[in-house]
Amino acid sequence: QVQLQESGPGQVKPSETLSLTCNVSGGSISSYYWSWIRQTPGKGLEWIGYIYNSGTTKYNPSLKSRVSMSVDTSKNQFSLKLTSVTAADTAVYYCATTALSLVPGAVGYYFKYWGQGTLVSVSS
Amino acid sequence: QSVLTQPPSVSGAPGQRVTISCTGNNANIGAGYDVHWYQKLPGTAPKLLIYGNNNRPSGVPDRFSGSKSGTSASLAITGLQAEDEADYYCQSCDRSLSSSLFGGGTKLTVL
């Protein structure tokens, strides 16, 4: 079974960049799509985006201008960067495997394995 | 306000059956996108409970089942147990928003 573990600073200053890494074990980074999801007290669960091994990405339009994701196959890990953070970005951030859910005319996806989550607070 | 609407809370006694609804629109559930369900216990990561509307991952008891019709979906839990007390979230995708969506979550209380 795939296991995921998030890591990164627990506190980021407003206007700076949030950077998190998800370490993958029990499976190859090349075998799945990978997502970042966050949970905030005010907005519940929010999908941030996904990345595939080839570098293909898809981001939530509401965050797209501030988000970037990357994969490091040599380390079996993938990363999230979120720029110009504000207090509204304070959340528990999860990484998760992403499986495609194909139906006629539509490509959806869901999240099978999750990391334990890491709390990131935005404050000065 | 989530695009996918769930009741804030439901409750039931041990052994009873409860259902949790998830209502969307013609841009998401009604557009044919599958609905998936997650169970979240306090302080833990969400756990995939149902995928593809009505499929259970290995290890999920058959007390949990899902269904979808039109622009809505439901999660049913039979033979309610104390350990089922948790938050439950539905998830789908939205063509107009070009994004994945989660419902606002439903807190299940076992009386």
JSON list of C-alpha atoms in Angstrom, two decimals:
[
{"chain": "A", "resi": 1, "resn": "GLN", "atom": "CA", "xyz": [0.00, 0.00, 0.00]},
{"chain": "A", "resi": 2, "resn": "VAL", "atom": "CA", "xyz": [1.20, 3.46, -0.89]},
{"chain": "A", "resi": 3, "resn": "GLN", "atom": "CA", "xyz": [2.10, 5.69, 2.06]},
{"chain": "A", "resi": 4, "resn": "LEU", "atom": "CA", "xyz": [2.51, 9.43, 1.91]},
{"chain": "A", "resi": 5, "resn": "GLN", "atom": "CA", "xyz": [4.11, 11.88, 4.31]},
{"chain": "A", "resi": 6, "resn": "GLU", "atom": "CA", "xyz": [3.96, 15.65, 4.05]},
{"chain": "A", "resi": 7, "resn": "SER", "atom": "CA", "xyz": [6.78, 17.86, 5.27]},
{"chain": "A", "resi": 8, "resn": "GLY", "atom": "CA", "xyz": [7.52, 21.57, 5.37]},
{"chain": "A", "resi": 9, "resn": "PRO", "atom": "CA", "xyz": [7.43, 24.66, 7.58]},
{"chain": "A", "resi": 10, "resn": "GLY", "atom": "CA", "xyz": [4.54, 24.88, 10.00]},
{"chain": "A", "resi": 11, "resn": "GLN", "atom": "CA", "xyz": [4.47, 28.67, 9.77]},
{"chain": "A", "resi": 12, "resn": "VAL", "atom": "CA", "xyz": [4.80, 31.05, 6.83]},
{"chain": "A", "resi": 13, "resn": "LYS", "atom": "CA", "xyz": [4.73, 34.85, 6.87]},
{"chain": "A", "resi": 14, "resn": "PRO", "atom": "CA", "xyz": [2.08, 36.73, 4.89]},
{"chain": "A", "resi": 15, "resn": "SER", "atom": "CA", "xyz": [3.09, 37.49, 1.28]},
{"chain": "A", "resi": 16, "resn": "GLU", "atom": "CA", "xyz": [5.75, 34.74, 1.32]},
{"chain": "A", "resi": 17, "resn": "THR", "atom": "CA", "xyz": [5.74, 31.36, -0.41]},
{"chain": "A", "resi": 18, "resn": "LEU", "atom": "CA", "xyz": [4.42, 28.16, 1.18]},
{"chain": "A", "resi": 19, "resn": "SER", "atom": "CA", "xyz": [6.49, 25.12, 0.18]},
{"chain": "A", "resi": 20, "resn": "LEU", "atom": "CA", "xyz": [5.56, 21.54, 1.03]},
{"chain": "A", "resi": 21, "resn": "THR", "atom": "CA", "xyz": [6.93, 18.17, -0.03]},
{"chain": "A", "resi": 22, "resn": "CYS", "atom": "CA", "xyz": [5.19, 14.80, -0.06]},
{"chain": "A", "resi": 23, "resn": "ASN", "atom": "CA", "xyz": [7.40, 11.73, 0.29]},
{"chain": "A", "resi": 24, "resn": "VAL", "atom": "CA", "xyz": [5.99, 8.58, -1.31]},
{"chain": "A", "resi": 25, "resn": "SER", "atom": "CA", "xyz": [6.78, 5.06, -0.12]},
{"chain": "A", "resi": 26, "resn": "GLY", "atom": "CA", "xyz": [5.39, 1.68, -1.08]},
{"chain": "A", "resi": 27, "resn": "GLY", "atom": "CA", "xyz": [4.89, 2.69, -4.69]},
{"chain": "A", "resi": 28, "resn": "SER", "atom": "CA", "xyz": [6.51, 4.49, -7.59]},
{"chain": "A", "resi": 29, "resn": "ILE", "atom": "CA", "xyz": [5.96, 8.19, -8.13]},
{"chain": "A", "resi": 30, "resn": "SER", "atom": "CA", "xyz": [5.64, 7.32, -11.82]},
{"chain": "A", "resi": 31, "resn": "SER", "atom": "CA", "xyz": [2.54, 5.20, -11.31]},
{"chain": "A", "resi": 32, "resn": "TYR", "atom": "CA", "xyz": [-0.04, 7.71, -10.17]},
{"chain": "A", "resi": 33, "resn": "TYR", "atom": "CA", "xyz": [-1.41, 11.16, -10.44]},
{"chain": "A", "resi": 34, "resn": "TRP", "atom": "CA", "xyz": [-0.71, 13.17, -7.26]},
{"chain": "A", "resi": 35, "resn": "SER", "atom": "CA", "xyz": [-2.86, 15.82, -5.63]},
{"chain": "A", "resi": 36, "resn": "TRP", "atom": "CA", "xyz": [-2.67, 18.42, -2.93]},
{"chain": "A", "resi": 37, "resn": "ILE", "atom": "CA", "xyz": [-5.80, 19.10, -0.90]},
{"chain": "A", "resi": 38, "resn": "ARG", "atom": "CA", "xyz": [-6.29, 21.39, 2.06]},
{"chain": "A", "resi": 39, "resn": "GLN", "atom": "CA", "xyz": [-8.82, 21.76, 4.83]},
{"chain": "A", "resi": 40, "resn": "THR", "atom": "CA", "xyz": [-9.57, 25.17, 6.26]},
{"chain": "A", "resi": 41, "resn": "PRO", "atom": "CA", "xyz": [-12.01, 25.89, 9.07]},
{"chain": "A", "resi": 42, "resn": "GLY", "atom": "CA", "xyz": [-13.99, 28.25, 6.88]},
{"chain": "A", "resi": 43, "resn": "LYS", "atom": "CA", "xyz": [-14.07, 26.47, 3.52]},
{"chain": "A", "resi": 44, "resn": "GLY", "atom": "CA", "xyz": [-13.84, 22.79, 4.37]},
{"chain": "A", "resi": 45, "resn": "LEU", "atom": "CA", "xyz": [-11.94, 20.53, 1.98]},
{"chain": "A", "resi": 46, "resn": "GLU", "atom": "CA", "xyz": [-10.48, 22.22, -1.10]},
{"chain": "A", "resi": 47, "resn": "TRP", "atom": "CA", "xyz": [-8.66, 20.50, -3.96]},
{"chain": "A", "resi": 48, "resn": "ILE", "atom": "CA", "xyz": [-5.56, 22.50, -4.92]},
{"chain": "A", "resi": 49, "resn": "GLY", "atom": "CA", "xyz": [-4.39, 20.59, -7.97]},
{"chain": "A", "resi": 50, "resn": "TYR", "atom": "CA", "xyz": [-2.71, 17.48, -9.33]},
{"chain": "A", "resi": 51, "resn": "ILE", "atom": "CA", "xyz": [0.46, 16.56, -11.17]},
{"chain": "A", "resi": 52, "resn": "TYR", "atom": "CA", "xyz": [1.41, 13.51, -13.19]},
{"chain": "A", "resi": 53, "resn": "ASN", "atom": "CA", "xyz": [4.88, 12.08, -13.62]},
{"chain": "A", "resi": 54, "resn": "SER", "atom": "CA", "xyz": [5.23, 13.59, -17.08]},
{"chain": "A", "resi": 55, "resn": "GLY", "atom": "CA", "xyz": [4.77, 17.03, -15.60]},
{"chain": "A", "resi": 56, "resn": "THR", "atom": "CA", "xyz": [1.15, 17.34, -16.63]},
{"chain": "A", "resi": 57, "resn": "THR", "atom": "CA", "xyz": [-0.64, 19.54, -14.14]},
{"chain": "A", "resi": 58, "resn": "LYS", "atom": "CA", "xyz": [-4.17, 20.70, -13.44]},
{"chain": "A", "resi": 59, "resn": "TYR", "atom": "CA", "xyz": [-4.85, 23.36, -10.85]},
{"chain": "A", "resi": 60, "resn": "ASN", "atom": "CA", "xyz": [-7.96, 24.66, -9.12]},
{"chain": "A", "resi": 61, "resn": "PRO", "atom": "CA", "xyz": [-8.83, 27.81, -11.09]},
{"chain": "A", "resi": 62, "resn": "SER", "atom": "CA", "xyz": [-9.34, 29.72, -7.85]},
{"chain": "A", "resi": 63, "resn": "LEU", "atom": "CA", "xyz": [-5.68, 29.15, -6.91]},
{"chain": "A", "resi": 64, "resn": "LYS", "atom": "CA", "xyz": [-4.08, 28.70, -10.32]},
{"chain": "A", "resi": 65, "resn": "SER", "atom": "CA", "xyz": [-2.26, 32.04, -10.41]},
{"chain": "A", "resi": 66, "resn": "ARG", "atom": "CA", "xyz": [-0.41, 31.22, -7.18]},
{"chain": "A", "resi": 67, "resn": "VAL", "atom": "CA", "xyz": [0.16, 27.44, -7.41]},
{"chain": "A", "resi": 68, "resn": "SER", "atom": "CA", "xyz": [2.91, 25.32, -8.88]},
{"chain": "A", "resi": 69, "resn": "MET", "atom": "CA", "xyz": [3.66, 21.61, -8.46]},
{"chain": "A", "resi": 70, "resn": "SER", "atom": "CA", "xyz": [6.63, 19.48, -9.37]},
{"chain": "A", "resi": 71, "resn": "VAL", "atom": "CA", "xyz": [7.76, 15.85, -9.22]},
{"chain": "A", "resi": 72, "resn": "ASP", "atom": "CA", "xyz": [11.21, 14.56, -8.29]},
{"chain": "A", "resi": 73, "resn": "THR", "atom": "CA", "xyz": [11.35, 10.96, -9.53]},
{"chain": "A", "resi": 74, "resn": "SER", "atom": "CA", "xyz": [14.85, 10.41, -8.13]},
{"chain": "A", "resi": 75, "resn": "LYS", "atom": "CA", "xyz": [13.58, 11.06, -4.60]},
{"chain": "A", "resi": 76, "resn": "ASN", "atom": "CA", "xyz": [10.07, 9.59, -5.12]},
{"chain": "A", "resi": 77, "resn": "GLN", "atom": "CA", "xyz": [8.49, 12.80, -3.94]},
{"chain": "A", "resi": 78, "resn": "PHE", "atom": "CA", "xyz": [6.41, 15.69, -5.24]},
{"chain": "A", "resi": 79, "resn": "SER", "atom": "CA", "xyz": [6.06, 19.28, -4.11]},
{"chain": "A", "resi": 80, "resn": "LEU", "atom": "CA", "xyz": [3.69, 22.21, -3.78]},
{"chain": "A", "resi": 81, "resn": "LYS", "atom": "CA", "xyz": [4.45, 25.91, -3.89]},
{"chain": "A", "resi": 82, "resn": "LEU", "atom": "CA", "xyz": [1.82, 28.51, -3.09]},
{"chain": "A", "resi": 83, "resn": "THR", "atom": "CA", "xyz": [2.91, 32.13, -3.48]},
{"chain": "A", "resi": 84, "resn": "SER", "atom": "CA", "xyz": [1.72, 35.37, -1.88]},
{"chain": "A", "resi": 85, "resn": "VAL", "atom": "CA", "xyz": [0.04, 33.62, 1.03]},
{"chain": "A", "resi": 86, "resn": "THR", "atom": "CA", "xyz": [-2.45, 35.28, 3.36]},
{"chain": "A", "resi": 87, "resn": "ALA", "atom": "CA", "xyz": [-4.19, 34.22, 6.54]},
{"chain": "A", "resi": 88, "resn": "ALA", "atom": "CA", "xyz": [-6.84, 32.59, 4.35]},
{"chain": "A", "resi": 89, "resn": "ASP", "atom": "CA", "xyz": [-4.24, 30.01, 3.31]},
{"chain": "A", "resi": 90, "resn": "THR", "atom": "CA", "xyz": [-3.92, 28.74, 6.88]},
{"chain": "A", "resi": 91, "resn": "ALA", "atom": "CA", "xyz": [-4.98, 25.11, 6.67]},
{"chain": "A", "resi": 92, "resn": "VAL", "atom": "CA", "xyz": [-4.09, 21.47, 7.07]},
{"chain": "A", "resi": 93, "resn": "TYR", "atom": "CA", "xyz": [-2.47, 20.44, 3.79]},
{"chain": "A", "resi": 94, "resn": "TYR", "atom": "CA", "xyz": [-2.78, 16.85, 2.56]},
{"chain": "A", "resi": 95, "resn": "CYS", "atom": "CA", "xyz": [-1.10, 15.05, -0.31]},
{"chain": "A", "resi": 96, "resn": "ALA", "atom": "CA", "xyz": [-2.99, 12.18, -1.92]},
{"chain": "A", "resi": 97, "resn": "THR", "atom": "CA", "xyz": [-2.89, 9.67, -4.75]},
{"chain": "A", "resi": 98, "resn": "THR", "atom": "CA", "xyz": [-5.30, 10.57, -7.50]},
{"chain": "A", "resi": 99, "resn": "ALA", "atom": "CA", "xyz": [-7.19, 8.02, -9.56]},
{"chain": "A", "resi": 100, "resn": "LEU", "atom": "CA", "xyz": [-9.04, 8.94, -12.73]},
{"chain": "A", "resi": 101, "resn": "SER", "atom": "CA", "xyz": [-12.76, 8.23, -12.85]},
{"chain": "A", "resi": 102, "resn": "LEU", "atom": "CA", "xyz": [-13.75, 7.91, -16.50]},
{"chain": "A", "resi": 103, "resn": "VAL", "atom": "CA", "xyz": [-17.34, 8.23, -17.67]},
{"chain": "A", "resi": 104, "resn": "PRO", "atom": "CA", "xyz": [-18.64, 9.01, -21.19]},
{"chain": "A", "resi": 105, "resn": "GLY", "atom": "CA", "xyz": [-17.77, 12.60, -21.98]},
{"chain": "A", "resi": 106, "resn": "ALA", "atom": "CA", "xyz": [-16.16, 13.35, -18.64]},
{"chain": "A", "resi": 107, "resn": "VAL", "atom": "CA", "xyz": [-12.94, 12.70, -16.79]},
{"chain": "A", "resi": 108, "resn": "GLY", "atom": "CA", "xyz": [-13.23, 12.94, -13.05]},
{"chain": "A", "resi": 109, "resn": "TYR", "atom": "CA", "xyz": [-10.88, 11.86, -10.31]},
{"chain": "A", "resi": 110, "resn": "TYR", "atom": "CA", "xyz": [-10.82, 10.84, -6.69]},
{"chain": "A", "resi": 111, "resn": "PHE", "atom": "CA", "xyz": [-8.31, 10.44, -3.90]},
{"chain": "A", "resi": 112, "resn": "LYS", "atom": "CA", "xyz": [-7.44, 6.95, -2.68]},
{"chain": "A", "resi": 113, "resn": "TYR", "atom": "CA", "xyz": [-4.48, 7.25, -0.33]},
{"chain": "A", "resi": 114, "resn": "TRP", "atom": "CA", "xyz": [-3.83, 10.31, 1.82]},
{"chain": "A", "resi": 115, "resn": "GLY", "atom": "CA", "xyz": [-0.94, 11.57, 3.89]},
{"chain": "A", "resi": 116, "resn": "GLN", "atom": "CA", "xyz": [-1.59, 12.38, 7.54]},
{"chain": "A", "resi": 117, "resn": "GLY", "atom": "CA", "xyz": [-1.67, 16.11, 6.81]},
{"chain": "A", "resi": 118, "resn": "THR", "atom": "CA", "xyz": [0.45, 19.02, 7.97]},
{"chain": "A", "resi": 119, "resn": "LEU", "atom": "CA", "xyz": [-0.81, 22.24, 9.52]},
{"chain": "A", "resi": 120, "resn": "VAL", "atom": "CA", "xyz": [0.50, 25.42, 7.96]},
{"chain": "A", "resi": 121, "resn": "SER", "atom": "CA", "xyz": [-0.25, 28.71, 9.68]},
{"chain": "A", "resi": 122, "resn": "VAL", "atom": "CA", "xyz": [0.19, 32.02, 7.91]},
{"chain": "A", "resi": 123, "resn": "SER", "atom": "CA", "xyz": [1.13, 34.70, 10.41]},
{"chain": "A", "resi": 124, "resn": "SER", "atom": "CA", "xyz": [3.83, 37.24, 11.04]},
{"chain": "B", "resi": 1, "resn": "GLN", "atom": "CA", "xyz": [-21.45, 27.62, 0.62]},
{"chain": "B", "resi": 2, "resn": "SER", "atom": "CA", "xyz": [-20.36, 24.45, -1.21]},
{"chain": "B", "resi": 3, "resn": "VAL", "atom": "CA", "xyz": [-21.63, 23.68, -4.70]},
{"chain": "B", "resi": 4, "resn": "LEU", "atom": "CA", "xyz": [-22.22, 20.13, -3.45]},
{"chain": "B", "resi": 5, "resn": "THR", "atom": "CA", "xyz": [-24.76, 20.44, -0.62]},
{"chain": "B", "resi": 6, "resn": "GLN", "atom": "CA", "xyz": [-24.80, 18.04, 2.32]},
{"chain": "B", "resi": 7, "resn": "PRO", "atom": "CA", "xyz": [-26.86, 18.21, 5.54]},
{"chain": "B", "resi": 8, "resn": "PRO", "atom": "CA", "xyz": [-24.68, 19.57, 8.36]},
{"chain": "B", "resi": 9, "resn": "SER", "atom": "CA", "xyz": [-25.58, 16.71, 10.66]},
{"chain": "B", "resi": 10, "resn": "VAL", "atom": "CA", "xyz": [-27.39, 13.39, 10.90]},
{"chain": "B", "resi": 11, "resn": "SER", "atom": "CA", "xyz": [-27.81, 11.01, 13.79]},
{"chain": "B", "resi": 12, "resn": "GLY", "atom": "CA", "xyz": [-28.96, 7.49, 14.54]},
{"chain": "B", "resi": 13, "resn": "ALA", "atom": "CA", "xyz": [-28.96, 4.86, 17.22]},
{"chain": "B", "resi": 14, "resn": "PRO", "atom": "CA", "xyz": [-26.68, 1.82, 17.13]},
{"chain": "B", "resi": 15, "resn": "GLY", "atom": "CA", "xyz": [-27.98, -0.75, 14.67]},
{"chain": "B", "resi": 16, "resn": "GLN", "atom": "CA", "xyz": [-30.07, 1.75, 12.72]},
{"chain": "B", "resi": 17, "resn": "ARG", "atom": "CA", "xyz": [-29.70, 2.88, 9.11]},
{"chain": "B", "resi": 18, "resn": "VAL", "atom": "CA", "xyz": [-28.82, 6.45, 8.17]},
{"chain": "B", "resi": 19, "resn": "THR", "atom": "CA", "xyz": [-28.41, 8.18, 4.83]},
{"chain": "B", "resi": 20, "resn": "ILE", "atom": "CA", "xyz": [-26.43, 11.27, 3.89]},
{"chain": "B", "resi": 21, "resn": "SER", "atom": "CA", "xyz": [-27.40, 13.19, 0.78]},
{"chain": "B", "resi": 22, "resn": "CYS", "atom": "CA", "xyz": [-25.19, 15.15, -1.60]},
{"chain": "B", "resi": 23, "resn": "THR", "atom": "CA", "xyz": [-26.97, 17.49, -3.98]},
{"chain": "B", "resi": 24, "resn": "GLY", "atom": "CA", "xyz": [-25.24, 19.06, -6.97]},
{"chain": "B", "resi": 25, "resn": "ASN", "atom": "CA", "xyz": [-26.35, 20.38, -10.35]},
{"chain": "B", "resi": 26, "resn": "ASN", "atom": "CA", "xyz": [-26.10, 19.74, -14.09]},
{"chain": "B", "resi": 27, "resn": "ALA", "atom": "CA", "xyz": [-22.48, 20.92, -14.20]},
{"chain": "B", "resi": 28, "resn": "ASN", "atom": "CA", "xyz": [-21.23, 18.27, -11.81]},
{"chain": "B", "resi": 29, "resn": "ILE", "atom": "CA", "xyz": [-23.23, 15.22, -10.66]},
{"chain": "B", "resi": 30, "resn": "GLY", "atom": "CA", "xyz": [-25.88, 15.78, -13.31]},
{"chain": "B", "resi": 31, "resn": "ALA", "atom": "CA", "xyz": [-23.20, 16.03, -16.01]},
{"chain": "B", "resi": 32, "resn": "GLY", "atom": "CA", "xyz": [-22.26, 12.42, -15.37]},
{"chain": "B", "resi": 33, "resn": "TYR", "atom": "CA", "xyz": [-19.28, 12.82, -13.08]},
{"chain": "B", "resi": 34, "resn": "ASP", "atom": "CA", "xyz": [-18.95, 10.07, -10.50]},
{"chain": "B", "resi": 35, "resn": "VAL", "atom": "CA", "xyz": [-19.47, 10.79, -6.81]},
{"chain": "B", "resi": 36, "resn": "HIS", "atom": "CA", "xyz": [-17.03, 9.59, -4.16]},
{"chain": "B", "resi": 37, "resn": "TRP", "atom": "CA", "xyz": [-17.35, 9.54, -0.38]},
{"chain": "B", "resi": 38, "resn": "TYR", "atom": "CA", "xyz": [-14.81, 9.99, 2.42]},
{"chain": "B", "resi": 39, "resn": "GLN", "atom": "CA", "xyz": [-14.91, 9.38, 6.15]},
{"chain": "B", "resi": 40, "resn": "LYS", "atom": "CA", "xyz": [-12.93, 11.73, 8.37]},
{"chain": "B", "resi": 41, "resn": "LEU", "atom": "CA", "xyz": [-12.27, 11.04, 12.02]},
{"chain": "B", "resi": 42, "resn": "PRO", "atom": "CA", "xyz": [-10.98, 13.90, 14.21]},
{"chain": "B", "resi": 43, "resn": "GLY", "atom": "CA", "xyz": [-7.27, 14.50, 13.76]},
{"chain": "B", "resi": 44, "resn": "THR", "atom": "CA", "xyz": [-6.91, 12.00, 10.95]},
{"chain": "B", "resi": 45, "resn": "ALA", "atom": "CA", "xyz": [-6.79, 12.20, 7.17]},
{"chain": "B", "resi": 46, "resn": "PRO", "atom": "CA", "xyz": [-9.92, 11.53, 5.13]},
{"chain": "B", "resi": 47, "resn": "LYS", "atom": "CA", "xyz": [-10.38, 7.88, 4.19]},
{"chain": "B", "resi": 48, "resn": "LEU", "atom": "CA", "xyz": [-11.89, 6.83, 0.86]},
{"chain": "B", "resi": 49, "resn": "LEU", "atom": "CA", "xyz": [-15.16, 5.06, 1.63]},
{"chain": "B", "resi": 50, "resn": "ILE", "atom": "CA", "xyz": [-16.96, 4.83, -1.72]},
{"chain": "B", "resi": 51, "resn": "TYR", "atom": "CA", "xyz": [-15.62, 5.52, -5.22]},
{"chain": "B", "resi": 52, "resn": "GLY", "atom": "CA", "xyz": [-17.37, 5.60, -8.55]},
{"chain": "B", "resi": 53, "resn": "ASN", "atom": "CA", "xyz": [-20.78, 6.15, -6.93]},
{"chain": "B", "resi": 54, "resn": "ASN", "atom": "CA", "xyz": [-21.16, 2.68, -5.42]},
{"chain": "B", "resi": 55, "resn": "ASN", "atom": "CA", "xyz": [-17.82, 0.86, -5.18]},
{"chain": "B", "resi": 56, "resn": "ARG", "atom": "CA", "xyz": [-16.11, 0.04, -1.90]},
{"chain": "B", "resi": 57, "resn": "PRO", "atom": "CA", "xyz": [-12.31, -0.10, -1.62]},
{"chain": "B", "resi": 58, "resn": "SER", "atom": "CA", "xyz": [-10.91, -3.24, -0.09]},
{"chain": "B", "resi": 59, "resn": "GLY", "atom": "CA", "xyz": [-11.42, -3.27, 3.66]},
{"chain": "B", "resi": 60, "resn": "VAL", "atom": "CA", "xyz": [-14.50, -1.05, 3.78]},
{"chain": "B", "resi": 61, "resn": "PRO", "atom": "CA", "xyz": [-17.42, -2.95, 5.34]},
{"chain": "B", "resi": 62, "resn": "ASP", "atom": "CA", "xyz": [-20.46, -3.65, 3.19]},
{"chain": "B", "resi": 63, "resn": "ARG", "atom": "CA", "xyz": [-22.52, -1.69, 5.73]},
{"chain": "B", "resi": 64, "resn": "PHE", "atom": "CA", "xyz": [-21.49, 1.32, 3.64]},
{"chain": "B", "resi": 65, "resn": "SER", "atom": "CA", "xyz": [-23.11, 1.81, 0.23]},
{"chain": "B", "resi": 66, "resn": "GLY", "atom": "CA", "xyz": [-23.51, 4.61, -2.27]},
{"chain": "B", "resi": 67, "resn": "SER", "atom": "CA", "xyz": [-25.98, 5.54, -4.95]},
{"chain": "B", "resi": 68, "resn": "LYS", "atom": "CA", "xyz": [-26.45, 8.29, -7.50]},
{"chain": "B", "resi": 69, "resn": "SER", "atom": "CA", "xyz": [-29.48, 9.57, -9.38]},
{"chain": "B", "resi": 70, "resn": "GLY", "atom": "CA", "xyz": [-29.82, 12.69, -11.48]},
{"chain": "B", "resi": 71, "resn": "THR", "atom": "CA", "xyz": [-28.09, 15.58, -9.74]},
{"chain": "B", "resi": 72, "resn": "SER", "atom": "CA", "xyz": [-27.84, 13.87, -6.34]},
{"chain": "B", "resi": 73, "resn": "ALA", "atom": "CA", "xyz": [-26.08, 11.06, -4.57]},
{"chain": "B", "resi": 74, "resn": "SER", "atom": "CA", "xyz": [-26.47, 9.32, -1.23]},
{"chain": "B", "resi": 75, "resn": "LEU", "atom": "CA", "xyz": [-24.34, 7.43, 1.24]},
{"chain": "B", "resi": 76, "resn": "ALA", "atom": "CA", "xyz": [-26.14, 4.81, 3.32]},
{"chain": "B", "resi": 77, "resn": "ILE", "atom": "CA", "xyz": [-24.80, 3.26, 6.49]},
{"chain": "B", "resi": 78, "resn": "THR", "atom": "CA", "xyz": [-26.61, 0.24, 7.92]},
{"chain": "B", "resi": 79, "resn": "GLY", "atom": "CA", "xyz": [-26.09, -1.45, 11.28]},
{"chain": "B", "resi": 80, "resn": "LEU", "atom": "CA", "xyz": [-24.77, 1.80, 12.73]},
{"chain": "B", "resi": 81, "resn": "GLN", "atom": "CA", "xyz": [-21.83, 1.39, 15.13]},
{"chain": "B", "resi": 82, "resn": "ALA", "atom": "CA", "xyz": [-20.23, 3.80, 17.58]},
{"chain": "B", "resi": 83, "resn": "GLU", "atom": "CA", "xyz": [-17.04, 3.78, 15.50]},
{"chain": "B", "resi": 84, "resn": "ASP", "atom": "CA", "xyz": [-18.98, 5.24, 12.56]},
{"chain": "B", "resi": 85, "resn": "GLU", "atom": "CA", "xyz": [-19.22, 8.58, 14.36]},
{"chain": "B", "resi": 86, "resn": "ALA", "atom": "CA", "xyz": [-17.26, 10.88, 12.06]},
{"chain": "B", "resi": 87, "resn": "ASP", "atom": "CA", "xyz": [-17.53, 13.55, 9.39]},
{"chain": "B", "resi": 88, "resn": "TYR", "atom": "CA", "xyz": [-18.52, 12.38, 5.90]},
{"chain": "B", "resi": 89, "resn": "TYR", "atom": "CA", "xyz": [-17.75, 14.24, 2.68]},
{"chain": "B", "resi": 90, "resn": "CYS", "atom": "CA", "xyz": [-18.94, 13.71, -0.88]},
{"chain": "B", "resi": 91, "resn": "GLN", "atom": "CA", "xyz": [-16.68, 14.67, -3.80]},
{"chain": "B", "resi": 92, "resn": "SER", "atom": "CA", "xyz": [-17.16, 15.05, -7.53]},
{"chain": "B", "resi": 93, "resn": "CYS", "atom": "CA", "xyz": [-15.90, 17.17, -10.39]},
{"chain": "B", "resi": 94, "resn": "ASP", "atom": "CA", "xyz": [-17.47, 20.20, -12.04]},
{"chain": "B", "resi": 95, "resn": "ARG", "atom": "CA", "xyz": [-17.37, 20.96, -15.74]},
{"chain": "B", "resi": 96, "resn": "SER", "atom": "CA", "xyz": [-18.07, 24.69, -15.37]},
{"chain": "B", "resi": 97, "resn": "LEU", "atom": "CA", "xyz": [-15.55, 25.22, -12.59]},
{"chain": "B", "resi": 98, "resn": "SER", "atom": "CA", "xyz": [-13.04, 22.84, -14.20]},
{"chain": "B", "resi": 99, "resn": "SER", "atom": "CA", "xyz": [-12.23, 21.57, -10.75]},
{"chain": "B", "resi": 100, "resn": "SER", "atom": "CA", "xyz": [-12.81, 18.87, -8.20]},
{"chain": "B", "resi": 101, "resn": "LEU", "atom": "CA", "xyz": [-15.34, 19.71, -5.52]},
{"chain": "B", "resi": 102, "resn": "PHE", "atom": "CA", "xyz": [-16.09, 18.53, -2.00]},
{"chain": "B", "resi": 103, "resn": "GLY", "atom": "CA", "xyz": [-19.37, 18.83, -0.18]},
{"chain": "B", "resi": 104, "resn": "GLY", "atom": "CA", "xyz": [-19.43, 20.82, 3.03]},
{"chain": "B", "resi": 105, "resn": "GLY", "atom": "CA", "xyz": [-19.41, 17.66, 5.13]},
{"chain": "B", "resi": 106, "resn": "THR", "atom": "CA", "xyz": [-21.94, 15.93, 7.37]},
{"chain": "B", "resi": 107, "resn": "LYS", "atom": "CA", "xyz": [-21.30, 15.12, 11.01]},
{"chain": "B", "resi": 108, "resn": "LEU", "atom": "CA", "xyz": [-22.72, 11.73, 11.95]},
{"chain": "B", "resi": 109, "resn": "THR", "atom": "CA", "xyz": [-23.58, 11.27, 15.62]},
{"chain": "B", "resi": 110, "resn": "VAL", "atom": "CA", "xyz": [-24.28, 7.78, 16.97]},
{"chain": "B", "resi": 111, "resn": "LEU", "atom": "CA", "xyz": [-26.73, 8.22, 19.81]}
]
